[in-house]
Amino acid sequence: MAAAACAPLDPSKDPKYRDIKWSIYRGKAYDITDFIDRHPGGTWLINLAVGRDCTALFESYHLRCETAAAVFNKLPVLEGFPVDAVPRAPYPNDSDVYTAIRHRVRKEVFEGGEHVGAHRRGSELAAAAVLSCAVAAYALYMRSAGWFTGMLLGIAGAWIGVTIQHCGNHGAMSNNPLINNLLGLCNDLIGGSSLMWRYHHQVSHHIHTNDDVLDEDVLSMYPILRFDSRLPRYWFHAYQHLYIWVAYPLMHLAFQWGDINSLFSSRTVGAELLGATTAEKSTVVVGKLLHYFLLLVIPWLVYGPAVALTGAVTYSISLSIVLALMFFVSHNVPENKPLAPGMSGADDATRAVLLNQLDSRDWGVQQILASANWGGVVGNFFTGGLNLQIEHHLFPAISFVHYPAIARIVADECAQRGIRYTQYSSLPAILSRFLLCMRQLGVAPYEPAALLINKIK
Ligand code: HEM
């Protein structure tokens, strides 16, 4: 009773703060309302900071963190704000390894060119290649719609999904926020939602990678798929490495339900849409209409329902499989999981970091231990840097063309500090580890976080 009486009032329920766009940075609440339209990274990204502790987003997105942080000195501080009532994110700049890597990246890769935006340049060729390929695939689809062209269109759509929409929504494709937003909107064209992606992917997954409560990627397919042994186990999980191949092709369909549901509930599984404007929300509706108009309605009018449906179904399946493969292998190999001791690849260090309380968690080490790389520069070009997932998680707002150079620094720092850096030679190599991990997670005993913490002590 006494504890409840002392608990700070939730600011989202306090009328005093209803008309203020506030955000918390390092324990202080600021009124960022007037700065939003002046934000050099664009309004869509800073909107992610509204109504929450933005420290982790802020410190992982600004390469010149000190320049961006200087703005807080000019913003109104909200004295007496119940900061403790707002969930805290870990602070990236408190991580020794992260700040050391960032220092070296600025010095050795960009040599001070960050002030002219060198870190966000270089993806123009990749963007042109991806867009040309998508236009050609759609032209072919419209010329002769059917299962084969539908499949090709799905692969082209997936290439958009992993490269230009993904990097655009991270603000990493250009120094111009408008270009990033337009490329980000390609997510809606291929059947997803750029708005939901920003909240789900950036606010939930990037900040809390492989957390069993806060990372939406761990939770959203549960109970069908069990991505963490801290989630209760059912008998059918023992077969998840097999039926995953039936679940994955349904991903595009699942997006449709998830996006519309999130629009009505104003939240994704892992994040509330606290700062999303009406214009941003309207992209969900317009995007869905446009997607189905291009994929289904036009081919239906030209070729009839049977052909149009065949094309749309094969599009949906091939897009889903490619996207699922690219996204899921990156955080789901045994090295990334707090698996039971004795299971192949289980790692005490990963277990210890992921089980730490948020405010004492080393964000940099978490990103490194919970992610896995495969391949090199060729994979980097075709996946928009997703194959160098460790570097992507440390620097989501840097253009992916710089990841191979950054990877050398990250690997070196990890070797010096004894931090496990997981790198596989190729996609098939990481894929086999991913399947092993799914098998292990399917049979691993259910161990709630509290139980695991005791085991480490
Ligand atoms: C909440 C308060 C925020 C403030 C005061 C702020 C301030 C700034 C400033 C001053 C810059 C220019 C930096 C430079 O010239 O080096 C900038 C750029 C940028 N911001 Fe923010 N920002 C905020 C939140 C965010 C958030 C939440 C995100 C991402 C989710 C973000 C993403 C970016 C990006 C991508 C750029 C351009 C790239 C870069 O500077 O490296 N910002 N911001």
Short mmCIF file of C-alpha atoms and ligand atoms in Angstrom, two decimals:
data_model
loop_
_atom_site.label_atom_id
_atom_site.label_comp_id
_atom_site.label_asym_id
_atom_site.label_seq_id
_atom_site.Cartn_x
_atom_site.Cartn_y
_atom_site.Cartn_z
CA MET A 1 0.00 0.00 0.00
CA ALA A 2 2.76 2.38 1.07
CA ALA A 3 4.77 1.55 -2.04
CA ALA A 4 1.79 2.27 -4.27
CA ALA A 5 1.23 5.61 -2.55
CA CYS A 6 4.88 6.58 -3.23
CA ALA A 7 4.92 5.37 -6.85
CA PRO A 8 5.42 8.32 -9.22
CA LEU A 9 2.40 9.23 -11.36
CA ASP A 10 2.53 7.92 -14.92
CA PRO A 11 3.13 11.12 -16.97
CA SER A 12 1.07 9.82 -19.90
CA LYS A 13 -1.96 9.97 -17.58
CA ASP A 14 -1.12 13.40 -16.13
CA PRO A 15 -3.11 16.21 -17.86
CA LYS A 16 -0.19 18.57 -17.15
CA TYR A 17 1.90 16.85 -19.83
CA ARG A 18 -0.87 15.98 -22.28
CA ASP A 19 -0.08 18.73 -24.81
CA ILE A 20 3.70 18.53 -24.46
CA LYS A 21 5.90 16.33 -26.59
CA TRP A 22 8.37 15.24 -23.96
CA SER A 23 11.30 12.90 -23.96
CA ILE A 24 13.77 11.76 -21.32
CA TYR A 25 17.51 11.89 -21.88
CA ARG A 26 19.86 10.65 -19.15
CA GLY A 27 17.41 11.08 -16.33
CA LYS A 28 16.09 14.53 -17.31
CA ALA A 29 12.78 15.25 -19.06
CA TYR A 30 12.77 17.79 -21.90
CA ASP A 31 10.03 19.51 -23.87
CA ILE A 32 11.05 18.76 -27.47
CA THR A 33 7.82 20.07 -29.07
CA ASP A 34 9.42 23.06 -30.82
CA PHE A 35 12.57 21.22 -31.85
CA ILE A 36 10.83 18.39 -33.71
CA ASP A 37 10.35 20.33 -36.97
CA ARG A 38 13.96 21.54 -36.82
CA HIS A 39 15.50 18.12 -36.22
CA PRO A 40 18.30 17.61 -38.81
CA GLY A 41 17.55 13.87 -38.95
CA GLY A 42 13.88 14.54 -39.88
CA THR A 43 10.62 14.49 -37.91
CA TRP A 44 9.82 10.79 -38.37
CA LEU A 45 12.91 9.71 -36.45
CA ILE A 46 12.68 12.19 -33.60
CA ASN A 47 8.99 11.30 -33.22
CA LEU A 48 10.21 7.91 -31.98
CA ALA A 49 11.64 9.71 -28.93
CA VAL A 50 8.32 11.27 -27.89
CA GLY A 51 6.83 9.98 -24.63
CA ARG A 52 9.72 7.72 -23.69
CA ASP A 53 13.29 7.58 -22.47
CA CYS A 54 15.17 8.21 -25.72
CA THR A 55 18.71 7.79 -24.40
CA ALA A 56 19.48 4.51 -26.17
CA LEU A 57 17.98 5.63 -29.49
CA PHE A 58 19.72 8.98 -29.22
CA GLU A 59 23.18 7.68 -28.37
CA SER A 60 23.13 4.93 -30.97
CA TYR A 61 21.89 7.14 -33.83
CA HIS A 62 24.12 10.21 -33.61
CA LEU A 63 27.68 9.57 -34.66
CA ARG A 64 28.52 13.08 -33.48
CA CYS A 65 26.73 12.42 -30.24
CA GLU A 66 28.28 15.40 -28.47
CA THR A 67 26.96 17.77 -31.18
CA ALA A 68 23.44 16.38 -30.97
CA ALA A 69 23.49 16.28 -27.14
CA ALA A 70 24.47 19.97 -27.01
CA VAL A 71 20.94 20.75 -28.23
CA PHE A 72 19.51 19.50 -24.93
CA ASN A 73 21.16 22.49 -23.20
CA LYS A 74 18.85 24.75 -25.19
CA LEU A 75 15.64 22.76 -24.71
CA PRO A 76 13.20 23.46 -21.85
CA VAL A 77 13.72 21.07 -18.92
CA LEU A 78 10.52 19.80 -17.31
CA GLU A 79 11.25 20.27 -13.61
CA GLY A 80 9.43 17.91 -11.25
CA PHE A 81 8.65 15.47 -14.08
CA PRO A 82 8.11 11.91 -12.77
CA VAL A 83 11.13 10.52 -14.61
CA ASP A 84 11.16 7.36 -12.49
CA ALA A 85 7.72 6.38 -13.78
CA VAL A 86 9.09 5.97 -17.31
CA PRO A 87 10.82 2.68 -18.20
CA ARG A 88 14.54 3.16 -18.65
CA ALA A 89 16.56 2.01 -21.61
CA PRO A 90 20.24 1.11 -21.25
CA TYR A 91 22.68 3.95 -21.97
CA PRO A 92 24.99 3.15 -24.94
CA ASN A 93 27.52 5.82 -23.98
CA ASP A 94 28.09 4.06 -20.65
CA SER A 95 29.48 1.10 -22.57
CA ASP A 96 33.30 1.23 -22.73
CA VAL A 97 33.49 -1.01 -25.75
CA TYR A 98 30.86 0.97 -27.65
CA THR A 99 32.44 4.37 -27.06
CA ALA A 100 35.90 2.99 -27.91
CA ILE A 101 34.61 1.51 -31.19
CA ARG A 102 32.74 4.68 -32.10
CA HIS A 103 35.83 6.77 -31.42
CA ARG A 104 37.89 4.55 -33.73
CA VAL A 105 35.19 4.50 -36.43
CA ARG A 106 35.13 8.30 -36.51
CA LYS A 107 38.90 8.53 -36.61
CA GLU A 108 39.83 5.61 -38.87
CA VAL A 109 36.84 5.27 -41.22
CA PHE A 110 35.48 8.80 -41.57
CA GLU A 111 38.58 10.77 -40.56
CA GLY A 112 36.46 13.64 -39.28
CA GLY A 113 34.13 13.68 -42.34
CA GLU A 114 31.08 13.09 -40.12
CA HIS A 115 30.34 16.82 -39.98
CA VAL A 116 29.55 16.78 -43.72
CA GLY A 117 27.57 13.55 -43.41
CA ALA A 118 30.20 11.19 -44.91
CA HIS A 119 28.73 8.36 -42.79
CA ARG A 120 25.37 8.55 -44.54
CA ARG A 121 26.69 8.65 -48.10
CA GLY A 122 27.62 5.83 -50.44
CA SER A 123 24.41 3.81 -50.88
CA GLU A 124 23.23 5.63 -54.01
CA LEU A 125 24.39 2.90 -56.42
CA ALA A 126 22.76 0.17 -54.35
CA ALA A 127 19.51 2.17 -54.16
CA ALA A 128 19.49 2.63 -57.95
CA ALA A 129 20.16 -1.09 -58.50
CA VAL A 130 17.42 -2.20 -56.13
CA LEU A 131 14.82 0.21 -57.50
CA SER A 132 15.66 -0.64 -61.15
CA CYS A 133 15.38 -4.32 -60.36
CA ALA A 134 11.99 -3.81 -58.68
CA VAL A 135 10.64 -1.75 -61.60
CA ALA A 136 11.86 -4.37 -64.11
CA ALA A 137 10.30 -7.18 -62.03
CA TYR A 138 6.98 -5.34 -61.90
CA ALA A 139 7.05 -4.64 -65.66
CA LEU A 140 7.64 -8.35 -66.25
CA TYR A 141 4.84 -9.24 -63.85
CA MET A 142 2.43 -6.93 -65.67
CA ARG A 143 3.52 -8.27 -69.05
CA SER A 144 2.86 -11.84 -68.09
CA ALA A 145 1.44 -12.28 -64.60
CA GLY A 146 1.67 -15.77 -63.12
CA TRP A 147 3.46 -17.86 -60.54
CA PHE A 148 6.95 -17.37 -61.98
CA THR A 149 6.82 -13.59 -62.37
CA GLY A 150 5.02 -13.37 -59.02
CA MET A 151 7.93 -15.21 -57.44
CA LEU A 152 10.47 -12.90 -59.13
CA LEU A 153 8.51 -9.88 -57.95
CA GLY A 154 8.55 -11.28 -54.42
CA ILE A 155 12.34 -11.61 -54.51
CA ALA A 156 12.67 -8.04 -55.83
CA GLY A 157 10.29 -6.90 -53.06
CA ALA A 158 12.42 -8.67 -50.48
CA TRP A 159 15.51 -6.89 -51.81
CA ILE A 160 13.69 -3.61 -51.21
CA GLY A 161 12.76 -4.90 -47.76
CA VAL A 162 16.28 -5.69 -46.63
CA THR A 163 18.02 -2.73 -48.25
CA ILE A 164 16.35 0.55 -49.14
CA GLN A 165 13.28 0.49 -46.88
CA HIS A 166 15.28 -0.83 -43.96
CA CYS A 167 18.17 1.63 -44.27
CA GLY A 168 15.85 4.51 -45.28
CA ASN A 169 13.73 4.02 -42.16
CA HIS A 170 16.92 4.04 -40.10
CA GLY A 171 17.87 7.39 -41.68
CA ALA A 172 20.98 5.80 -43.18
CA MET A 173 20.47 6.07 -46.95
CA SER A 174 21.02 9.79 -47.39
CA ASN A 175 21.78 13.05 -45.63
CA ASN A 176 18.39 14.26 -46.78
CA PRO A 177 15.56 13.12 -44.45
CA LEU A 178 13.03 13.38 -47.30
CA ILE A 179 14.96 10.82 -49.37
CA ASN A 180 15.21 8.53 -46.34
CA ASN A 181 11.46 8.83 -45.77
CA LEU A 182 10.63 8.14 -49.43
CA LEU A 183 12.87 5.09 -49.51
CA GLY A 184 11.42 4.03 -46.16
CA LEU A 185 7.90 4.24 -47.62
CA CYS A 186 8.86 1.48 -50.07
CA ASN A 187 8.09 -0.80 -47.11
CA ASP A 188 4.40 0.07 -47.60
CA LEU A 189 4.64 -0.65 -51.32
CA ILE A 190 5.92 -4.18 -50.75
CA GLY A 191 3.15 -4.94 -48.24
CA GLY A 192 4.54 -3.90 -44.85
CA SER A 193 4.23 -0.61 -42.98
CA SER A 194 7.08 1.85 -42.64
CA LEU A 195 5.47 3.40 -39.56
CA MET A 196 5.05 0.10 -37.71
CA TRP A 197 8.52 -0.92 -38.79
CA ARG A 198 10.09 2.16 -37.21
CA TYR A 199 8.42 1.46 -33.87
CA HIS A 200 8.72 -2.29 -33.85
CA HIS A 201 12.20 -2.50 -35.32
CA GLN A 202 13.89 0.58 -33.91
CA VAL A 203 12.23 1.24 -30.55
CA SER A 204 11.73 -2.39 -29.53
CA HIS A 205 14.15 -4.69 -31.37
CA HIS A 206 17.22 -2.48 -31.82
CA ILE A 207 17.29 -1.15 -28.30
CA HIS A 208 16.44 -4.39 -26.49
CA THR A 209 17.94 -7.02 -28.79
CA ASN A 210 17.07 -10.58 -27.68
CA ASP A 211 15.41 -9.43 -24.47
CA ASP A 212 12.61 -11.89 -23.72
CA VAL A 213 10.19 -9.17 -22.60
CA LEU A 214 11.08 -6.09 -24.64
CA ASP A 215 12.32 -7.33 -28.03
CA GLU A 216 9.29 -7.74 -30.27
CA ASP A 217 11.21 -10.05 -32.59
CA VAL A 218 11.50 -12.57 -29.76
CA LEU A 219 7.84 -12.33 -28.82
CA SER A 220 5.74 -11.66 -31.88
CA MET A 221 5.68 -15.23 -33.24
CA TYR A 222 5.27 -16.88 -29.84
CA PRO A 223 3.68 -19.36 -29.03
CA ILE A 224 4.01 -20.67 -32.61
CA LEU A 225 7.79 -20.22 -32.49
CA ARG A 226 9.81 -20.19 -29.28
CA PHE A 227 12.82 -17.93 -29.77
CA ASP A 228 13.94 -17.93 -26.14
CA SER A 229 14.15 -20.52 -23.37
CA ARG A 230 12.78 -17.93 -20.93
CA LEU A 231 9.39 -18.39 -22.62
CA PRO A 232 7.19 -21.35 -21.57
CA ARG A 233 7.68 -24.45 -23.71
CA TYR A 234 4.94 -26.51 -25.34
CA TRP A 235 5.31 -30.04 -26.77
CA PHE A 236 5.08 -28.82 -30.38
CA HIS A 237 8.14 -26.57 -30.00
CA ALA A 238 10.27 -29.72 -30.29
CA TYR A 239 9.36 -29.70 -34.00
CA GLN A 240 9.70 -25.96 -34.62
CA HIS A 241 12.88 -26.33 -36.68
CA LEU A 242 10.72 -28.36 -39.12
CA TYR A 243 7.41 -26.49 -39.19
CA ILE A 244 9.20 -23.12 -39.34
CA TRP A 245 9.22 -23.68 -43.12
CA VAL A 246 5.43 -23.65 -43.10
CA ALA A 247 5.22 -20.65 -40.77
CA TYR A 248 7.68 -18.45 -42.65
CA PRO A 249 5.80 -18.26 -45.98
CA LEU A 250 2.88 -16.75 -44.08
CA MET A 251 4.87 -13.74 -42.89
CA HIS A 252 3.53 -11.30 -45.51
CA LEU A 253 -0.02 -12.28 -44.54
CA ALA A 254 0.80 -11.89 -40.86
CA PHE A 255 2.07 -8.35 -41.54
CA GLN A 256 -1.37 -7.36 -42.87
CA TRP A 257 -3.15 -8.40 -39.69
CA GLY A 258 -0.37 -6.99 -37.48
CA ASP A 259 -0.26 -3.58 -39.19
CA ILE A 260 -4.00 -2.99 -39.12
CA ASN A 261 -4.26 -4.23 -35.56
CA SER A 262 -1.38 -1.92 -34.54
CA LEU A 263 -3.06 1.03 -36.23
CA PHE A 264 -6.28 0.51 -34.25
CA SER A 265 -4.54 -0.24 -30.95
CA SER A 266 -1.91 2.48 -31.54
CA ARG A 267 0.88 0.11 -30.61
CA THR A 268 2.99 -2.67 -32.02
CA VAL A 269 3.63 -5.72 -29.82
CA GLY A 270 6.71 -4.06 -28.31
CA ALA A 271 6.14 -0.28 -28.55
CA GLU A 272 3.36 2.28 -28.27
CA LEU A 273 3.03 4.71 -31.20
CA LEU A 274 3.38 7.66 -28.83
CA GLY A 275 4.86 10.19 -31.24
CA ALA A 276 3.25 9.08 -34.52
CA THR A 277 1.40 11.90 -36.29
CA THR A 278 -1.85 11.55 -38.25
CA ALA A 279 0.12 11.92 -41.48
CA GLU A 280 2.38 9.03 -40.45
CA LYS A 281 -0.65 6.91 -39.53
CA SER A 282 -2.29 7.64 -42.87
CA THR A 283 0.69 6.02 -44.64
CA VAL A 284 -0.54 2.66 -43.30
CA VAL A 285 -3.92 2.95 -45.03
CA VAL A 286 -2.67 4.55 -48.24
CA GLY A 287 0.22 2.07 -48.37
CA LYS A 288 -2.04 -0.98 -48.05
CA LEU A 289 -4.42 0.32 -50.73
CA LEU A 290 -1.54 1.00 -53.11
CA HIS A 291 0.10 -2.36 -52.42
CA TYR A 292 -3.02 -4.36 -53.22
CA PHE A 293 -3.91 -2.15 -56.16
CA LEU A 294 -0.54 -2.88 -57.78
CA LEU A 295 -0.26 -6.53 -56.75
CA LEU A 296 -3.81 -7.72 -57.21
CA VAL A 297 -6.31 -5.23 -58.67
CA ILE A 298 -4.45 -4.26 -61.89
CA PRO A 299 -3.44 -7.86 -62.78
CA TRP A 300 -7.03 -8.95 -61.94
CA LEU A 301 -8.43 -6.38 -64.41
CA VAL A 302 -5.95 -7.38 -67.11
CA TYR A 303 -5.66 -11.18 -66.67
CA GLY A 304 -8.62 -12.19 -64.52
CA PRO A 305 -8.85 -13.51 -60.95
CA ALA A 306 -7.11 -16.89 -61.30
CA VAL A 307 -3.90 -15.47 -62.76
CA ALA A 308 -3.87 -12.46 -60.42
CA LEU A 309 -4.38 -14.63 -57.33
CA THR A 310 -1.68 -17.09 -58.41
CA GLY A 311 0.79 -14.23 -58.91
CA ALA A 312 -0.12 -12.60 -55.59
CA VAL A 313 0.22 -15.85 -53.65
CA THR A 314 3.65 -16.68 -55.07
CA TYR A 315 4.71 -13.06 -54.47
CA SER A 316 3.61 -13.36 -50.86
CA ILE A 317 5.41 -16.67 -50.30
CA SER A 318 8.72 -15.78 -51.94
CA LEU A 319 8.87 -12.33 -50.29
CA SER A 320 8.16 -13.90 -46.90
CA ILE A 321 10.76 -16.65 -47.17
CA VAL A 322 13.59 -14.34 -48.26
CA LEU A 323 12.78 -11.71 -45.61
CA ALA A 324 12.41 -14.30 -42.85
CA LEU A 325 15.71 -15.94 -43.73
CA MET A 326 17.58 -12.63 -43.77
CA PHE A 327 16.12 -11.30 -40.55
CA PHE A 328 15.96 -14.37 -38.34
CA VAL A 329 19.43 -15.84 -38.82
CA SER A 330 21.02 -12.65 -37.45
CA HIS A 331 20.03 -13.04 -33.79
CA ASN A 332 19.12 -16.68 -33.46
CA VAL A 333 22.24 -18.80 -33.45
CA PRO A 334 23.13 -20.59 -30.18
CA GLU A 335 25.83 -17.99 -29.38
CA ASN A 336 23.16 -15.26 -29.20
CA LYS A 337 20.94 -16.98 -26.67
CA PRO A 338 20.88 -17.52 -22.91
CA LEU A 339 20.45 -21.24 -23.51
CA ALA A 340 20.74 -23.78 -20.71
CA PRO A 341 24.40 -24.45 -19.79
CA GLY A 342 25.73 -27.47 -21.64
CA MET A 343 23.74 -26.85 -24.80
CA SER A 344 25.88 -26.40 -27.87
CA GLY A 345 26.99 -22.78 -28.23
CA ALA A 346 25.44 -21.63 -24.94
CA ASP A 347 27.50 -18.83 -23.54
CA ASP A 348 27.75 -17.63 -19.93
CA ALA A 349 28.66 -14.11 -21.11
CA THR A 350 25.51 -13.79 -23.24
CA ARG A 351 23.47 -15.20 -20.40
CA ALA A 352 24.94 -12.74 -17.93
CA VAL A 353 24.42 -9.67 -20.16
CA LEU A 354 20.86 -10.51 -21.17
CA LEU A 355 19.85 -11.27 -17.61
CA ASN A 356 21.19 -8.00 -16.21
CA GLN A 357 18.68 -5.36 -15.22
CA LEU A 358 18.18 -2.75 -17.95
CA ASP A 359 19.91 0.01 -16.02
CA SER A 360 23.05 -2.04 -15.44
CA ARG A 361 23.17 -3.71 -18.85
CA ASP A 362 26.14 -2.94 -21.11
CA TRP A 363 24.29 -1.95 -24.26
CA GLY A 364 27.32 -2.30 -26.53
CA VAL A 365 28.19 -5.79 -25.30
CA GLN A 366 24.52 -6.80 -25.56
CA GLN A 367 24.38 -5.76 -29.23
CA ILE A 368 27.58 -7.68 -30.02
CA LEU A 369 26.67 -10.87 -28.16
CA ALA A 370 23.06 -10.95 -29.34
CA SER A 371 23.90 -10.55 -33.06
CA ALA A 372 25.74 -12.69 -35.61
CA ASN A 373 27.47 -11.92 -38.92
CA TRP A 374 27.93 -13.94 -42.08
CA GLY A 375 29.76 -13.42 -45.38
CA GLY A 376 31.54 -10.25 -46.48
CA VAL A 377 31.22 -7.45 -49.04
CA VAL A 378 29.10 -9.35 -51.58
CA GLY A 379 26.60 -10.34 -48.91
CA ASN A 380 26.73 -6.75 -47.67
CA PHE A 381 25.66 -5.39 -51.07
CA PHE A 382 22.77 -7.82 -51.50
CA THR A 383 21.44 -7.58 -47.93
CA GLY A 384 21.91 -3.86 -47.31
CA GLY A 385 24.35 -4.69 -44.52
CA LEU A 386 22.07 -7.16 -42.72
CA ASN A 387 24.77 -9.81 -43.01
CA LEU A 388 27.06 -7.59 -40.89
CA GLN A 389 24.41 -7.46 -38.22
CA ILE A 390 26.75 -6.65 -35.34
CA GLU A 391 27.94 -3.48 -37.06
CA HIS A 392 24.39 -2.63 -38.12
CA HIS A 393 23.18 -2.84 -34.52
CA LEU A 394 26.01 -0.69 -33.24
CA PHE A 395 25.56 1.92 -35.99
CA PRO A 396 22.03 1.75 -37.43
CA ALA A 397 22.24 5.29 -38.88
CA ILE A 398 25.46 4.71 -40.84
CA SER A 399 25.21 3.72 -44.50
CA PHE A 400 25.76 -0.03 -44.86
CA VAL A 401 28.52 0.44 -47.45
CA HIS A 402 30.81 1.38 -44.54
CA TYR A 403 30.10 -1.76 -42.50
CA PRO A 404 32.98 -3.89 -43.89
CA ALA A 405 35.50 -1.23 -42.77
CA ILE A 406 33.76 -0.86 -39.41
CA ALA A 407 33.70 -4.65 -38.96
CA ARG A 408 37.50 -4.78 -38.85
CA ILE A 409 37.52 -2.33 -35.94
CA VAL A 410 34.72 -4.10 -34.06
CA ALA A 411 36.38 -7.52 -34.45
CA ASP A 412 39.69 -6.07 -33.28
CA GLU A 413 38.18 -4.40 -30.18
CA CYS A 414 36.28 -7.58 -29.32
CA ALA A 415 39.46 -9.67 -29.63
CA GLN A 416 41.35 -7.26 -27.36
CA ARG A 417 38.58 -7.30 -24.74
CA GLY A 418 37.70 -11.00 -24.91
CA ILE A 419 34.15 -10.40 -26.15
CA ARG A 420 32.77 -13.16 -28.36
CA TYR A 421 32.31 -11.90 -31.95
CA THR A 422 30.18 -14.33 -33.94
CA GLN A 423 31.01 -14.47 -37.64
CA TYR A 424 30.05 -17.23 -40.11
CA SER A 425 31.61 -17.64 -43.52
CA SER A 426 28.39 -17.80 -45.57
CA LEU A 427 24.59 -17.84 -45.49
CA PRO A 428 24.38 -21.67 -45.57
CA ALA A 429 26.84 -21.81 -42.65
CA ILE A 430 24.77 -19.49 -40.43
CA LEU A 431 21.55 -21.10 -41.62
CA SER A 432 22.58 -24.49 -40.29
CA ARG A 433 23.44 -22.90 -36.92
CA PHE A 434 20.08 -21.13 -36.93
CA LEU A 435 18.27 -24.44 -37.41
CA LEU A 436 20.30 -26.02 -34.64
CA CYS A 437 19.36 -23.09 -32.40
CA MET A 438 15.65 -23.48 -33.20
CA ARG A 439 15.93 -27.18 -32.39
CA GLN A 440 17.70 -26.43 -29.09
CA LEU A 441 15.17 -23.76 -28.14
CA GLY A 442 12.38 -26.19 -28.94
CA VAL A 443 13.59 -28.68 -26.32
CA ALA A 444 15.37 -26.39 -23.83
CA PRO A 445 13.75 -26.45 -20.37
CA TYR A 446 11.62 -23.44 -19.50
CA GLU A 447 13.79 -21.23 -17.37
CA PRO A 448 12.29 -17.92 -16.30
CA ALA A 449 14.89 -15.13 -16.04
CA ALA A 450 14.88 -15.20 -12.21
CA LEU A 451 15.86 -18.89 -12.22
CA LEU A 452 18.69 -18.34 -14.70
CA ILE A 453 20.08 -15.41 -12.73
CA ASN A 454 20.48 -17.70 -9.70
CA LYS A 455 22.35 -20.23 -11.84
CA ILE A 456 24.93 -17.64 -12.88
CA LYS A 457 25.52 -16.30 -9.39
C1 HEM B 1 15.28 13.65 -28.75
C2 HEM B 1 16.11 14.57 -29.05
C3 HEM B 1 16.99 14.67 -30.26
C4 HEM B 1 17.81 15.72 -30.48
C5 HEM B 1 18.00 16.93 -29.57
C6 HEM B 1 18.51 15.48 -31.72
C7 HEM B 1 19.42 16.32 -32.29
C8 HEM B 1 20.07 16.13 -33.48
C9 HEM B 1 21.08 17.00 -34.04
C10 HEM B 1 21.59 18.28 -33.42
C11 HEM B 1 21.49 16.45 -35.19
C12 HEM B 1 22.60 16.96 -36.13
C13 HEM B 1 23.85 16.21 -35.70
C14 HEM B 1 25.08 16.49 -36.50
O1 HEM B 1 25.11 17.46 -37.24
O2 HEM B 1 26.05 15.72 -36.36
C15 HEM B 1 20.72 15.25 -35.40
C16 HEM B 1 20.84 14.42 -36.49
C17 HEM B 1 20.26 13.21 -36.59
N1 HEM B 1 19.38 12.63 -35.70
FE1 HEM B 1 18.73 13.45 -33.98
N2 HEM B 1 18.09 14.28 -32.22
C18 HEM B 1 17.17 13.75 -31.37
C19 HEM B 1 16.54 12.52 -31.49
C20 HEM B 1 16.79 11.62 -32.48
C21 HEM B 1 16.26 10.28 -32.54
C22 HEM B 1 15.31 9.67 -31.51
C23 HEM B 1 16.76 9.70 -33.67
C24 HEM B 1 16.56 8.31 -34.21
C25 HEM B 1 15.67 7.46 -33.86
C26 HEM B 1 17.60 10.67 -34.32
C27 HEM B 1 18.27 10.46 -35.52
C28 HEM B 1 19.08 11.36 -36.14
C29 HEM B 1 19.76 11.13 -37.39
C30 HEM B 1 19.69 9.85 -38.23
C31 HEM B 1 20.48 12.29 -37.67
C32 HEM B 1 21.41 12.54 -38.86
C33 HEM B 1 22.67 11.73 -38.76
C34 HEM B 1 23.72 12.07 -37.76
O3 HEM B 1 23.70 13.12 -37.15
O4 HEM B 1 24.63 11.24 -37.56
N3 HEM B 1 17.60 11.81 -33.58
N4 HEM B 1 19.88 15.07 -34.33
#
